[in-house]
Amino acid sequence: MNRLISHILKVAVVCFLFVLPTHALVGAGIQWGFDFTLDMDDSFDAPLSFGEPAPLLDMIDSIPNLSFALPLNISVDSLKELIPGTDAATALPFTLSRSEWTRSVINFGGKVFIDAIPVIDAIEVSFNMGAWEYEALLKYPSGDVQDNITQDDIDNFLETGNYEKLLKMEEVPLTLEQFDLGYLKMFGLSKTPYFKLHIDALIRKNLFAVPKKMKTFSMYLGGGLSFHLGTPIITNSFIEDVLDSPIKSSFSDQAPNKNKFSNISGVGAREDLMKDIVQRLIDASKKPTFGVNFIGGTMVKLPAIPLGFFADAKFMLPFSDLDDNVSIGGRGFLINAGVCISL
């Protein structure tokens, strides 16, 4: 009996394979991509501006024991006269640095296609979702002055505009690891993230296919339109939008703390504000960018079963910049490999 059942199953499988269509009409697949289209130059210590009034002069009034940190021949009033207070970008030394742009291994997607179109052979819609990361570092004064300020330190400031000889600076990495945003750790991301989604609609023309009807092996060229949507790159303006209101309110007359600057540089307030920057970066998206793509690839379909494999390379050519404030590219090659089912 077992042998009879085994023979029946074998016959059923053979019959099923023979009744499958020899010319697939519709297919769908999943793919893993390697996106070489994006890059970003390093940028260090770009100053931020928070508008009027220039808050450093208020900070000088509120720092306890500032007079004891100054040389004997320098008073608090004379220090205020030396510091230009009309330019907020100079008056409050916040700076942003970006570096170490890295392509992550995350780049997955899928496609659907109709593989029996007269003349053009096939139409296809596909997408890829990719992730990159970089190191964003915010530097700002802690609210305390440096110990043992000298006349040379003040002269250096007047010559260079660099406050680091006068004020103690703090550095905060604006990264996922810094603020324990653990739900992205599963993807292996730890630095400042960048995500991009793109959708392509294109037509394909076979260079050749063998056998011609079954298309067991084919090579093709094609092209079409692309739609790109990415999260913002962290920039001065992005941080200014988040911090502008808290900074201004901390220097208002209603600020509860006598040392007003500590209202934003205290540990609790600092962590909340910096975490808010990173969280908004993840949640936000830029305006979409359109472009064209050109594709070349190959597909292998296993005989008699609706399973196949494909690999293709696309050259992406966006019509405009992917980010309004930072040049990150967008033009270049994307390589995909995947598995598909054709019916």
XYZ file of C-alpha atoms in Angstrom, residues 134-328:
195
model
C 27.184 58.856 9.620
C 28.551 60.592 12.718
C 26.796 63.866 13.608
C 28.384 65.747 16.509
C 26.960 68.825 18.225
C 29.389 70.989 20.190
C 28.190 73.724 22.546
C 29.217 75.592 25.740
C 28.396 73.785 28.969
C 27.525 76.976 30.842
C 30.845 77.061 32.717
C 33.942 79.099 31.994
C 37.396 77.621 31.570
C 39.654 77.594 34.604
C 42.426 80.192 34.824
C 41.547 82.295 31.799
C 44.515 84.386 30.721
C 44.938 87.518 28.693
C 46.355 85.338 25.892
C 43.111 83.330 25.892
C 41.084 86.498 25.487
C 43.425 87.781 22.779
C 43.081 84.424 20.985
C 39.315 84.762 21.095
C 39.442 88.289 19.700
C 41.660 87.105 16.852
C 39.901 83.869 15.974
C 36.368 84.117 17.369
C 36.918 80.702 18.975
C 35.228 80.567 22.375
C 36.847 77.326 23.478
C 39.577 79.226 25.359
C 36.896 81.019 27.385
C 34.073 78.506 27.773
C 34.037 74.839 28.597
C 32.569 73.007 25.621
C 30.571 69.800 25.539
C 30.245 67.382 22.643
C 27.170 65.233 22.105
C 27.011 62.629 19.318
C 23.558 62.803 17.706
C 23.436 59.067 17.193
C 21.093 56.149 17.839
C 23.591 54.609 20.238
C 23.877 57.796 22.291
C 20.147 57.915 23.036
C 19.447 54.167 23.138
C 16.894 54.137 20.333
C 16.974 50.361 20.492
C 14.299 49.541 17.951
C 16.819 50.246 15.160
C 19.672 48.280 16.708
C 18.251 45.101 15.215
C 19.265 46.493 11.811
C 22.857 47.029 12.945
C 22.573 50.840 12.940
C 24.250 52.773 15.748
C 25.197 56.182 14.307
C 23.102 58.984 12.787
C 20.765 57.249 10.316
C 19.682 58.078 6.775
C 16.941 56.103 5.015
C 15.940 56.220 1.354
C 13.077 54.584 -0.514
C 12.934 54.543 -4.278
C 10.311 53.114 -6.631
C 11.008 52.388 -10.308
C 8.575 51.826 -13.166
C 10.310 50.586 -16.317
C 10.081 48.579 -19.512
C 12.412 45.742 -20.507
C 13.467 44.426 -23.895
C 15.161 41.055 -24.154
C 18.498 40.995 -25.942
C 17.919 37.268 -26.264
C 15.924 34.519 -24.537
C 16.382 30.754 -24.818
C 14.214 28.866 -25.433
C 12.343 31.757 -27.001
C 8.905 30.885 -25.619
C 9.830 29.572 -22.197
C 12.584 32.180 -21.588
C 14.520 29.822 -19.348
C 17.516 32.108 -19.697
C 17.253 35.728 -20.799
C 19.287 38.913 -20.839
C 17.606 42.292 -21.097
C 18.012 46.068 -21.238
C 15.491 48.737 -20.320
C 14.714 51.926 -18.550
C 12.019 54.036 -16.971
C 11.103 56.556 -14.277
C 12.188 56.645 -10.640
C 10.725 58.159 -7.456
C 13.079 58.840 -4.509
C 12.044 59.672 -0.944
C 14.584 60.050 1.872
C 14.851 61.237 5.442
C 16.663 64.559 6.004
C 20.378 64.901 6.559
C 20.994 66.553 9.913
C 21.977 70.164 9.197
C 22.354 73.467 11.002
C 18.874 74.565 9.963
C 17.356 71.266 11.114
C 18.873 71.657 14.603
C 17.987 75.348 14.737
C 14.326 74.508 14.120
C 14.365 72.129 17.094
C 16.443 74.219 19.532
C 15.543 77.786 18.629
C 12.493 78.059 20.879
C 14.009 76.321 23.960
C 17.157 78.438 23.727
C 15.264 81.704 23.423
C 12.920 80.824 26.284
C 15.845 79.840 28.524
C 17.200 83.382 28.199
C 13.878 85.109 28.725
C 13.116 87.095 31.854
C 10.715 84.362 32.938
C 13.408 81.660 32.938
C 13.278 80.076 36.423
C 16.989 79.414 36.892
C 19.290 82.282 37.826
C 22.017 80.700 35.709
C 19.824 80.856 32.634
C 22.153 78.963 30.357
C 21.951 75.888 32.555
C 18.273 75.624 31.615
C 19.345 74.114 28.295
C 22.765 72.762 29.219
C 21.688 70.786 32.261
C 21.972 67.017 31.830
C 18.244 66.273 31.787
C 17.273 69.107 29.472
C 20.224 68.442 27.202
C 19.425 64.760 26.745
C 15.748 65.458 26.051
C 16.543 68.099 23.426
C 19.266 66.084 21.720
C 17.134 62.938 21.666
C 14.336 64.998 20.143
C 16.665 65.996 17.292
C 17.486 62.361 16.474
C 13.867 61.223 16.815
C 12.625 63.944 14.476
C 15.333 62.975 12.027
C 14.000 59.411 11.907
C 10.351 60.451 11.623
C 10.748 63.191 8.999
C 10.960 62.844 5.235
C 12.097 65.188 2.499
C 10.091 66.180 -0.549
C 10.169 63.469 -3.232
C 12.698 63.578 -6.054
C 11.996 62.171 -9.504
C 14.428 60.819 -12.060
C 15.117 58.149 -14.655
C 16.830 54.785 -14.527
C 18.519 52.489 -17.038
C 18.674 48.753 -16.407
C 20.603 45.751 -17.681
C 20.230 42.266 -16.280
C 19.633 38.580 -16.589
C 17.003 36.103 -15.389
C 17.095 32.317 -15.074
C 13.838 30.378 -14.681
C 13.983 26.802 -13.538
C 12.309 24.438 -15.996
C 8.854 23.146 -15.120
C 8.622 24.894 -11.728
C 7.642 28.547 -11.241
C 10.893 29.607 -9.590
C 13.644 31.798 -10.937
C 16.634 33.944 -10.089
C 17.656 37.342 -11.383
C 20.409 39.938 -11.131
C 20.427 43.408 -12.609
C 22.234 46.711 -12.455
C 20.525 50.089 -12.658
C 22.059 53.460 -13.340
C 20.051 56.017 -11.345
C 19.811 59.592 -12.614
C 17.681 61.902 -10.407
C 16.431 65.180 -11.856
C 17.251 67.185 -8.685
C 19.199 66.937 -5.436
C 17.977 64.399 -2.895
C 18.537 66.922 -0.090
C 18.054 70.690 -0.279
C 20.901 71.566 2.092
C 23.583 68.883 1.736
C 25.001 67.260 -1.370
C 24.663 63.479 -1.007
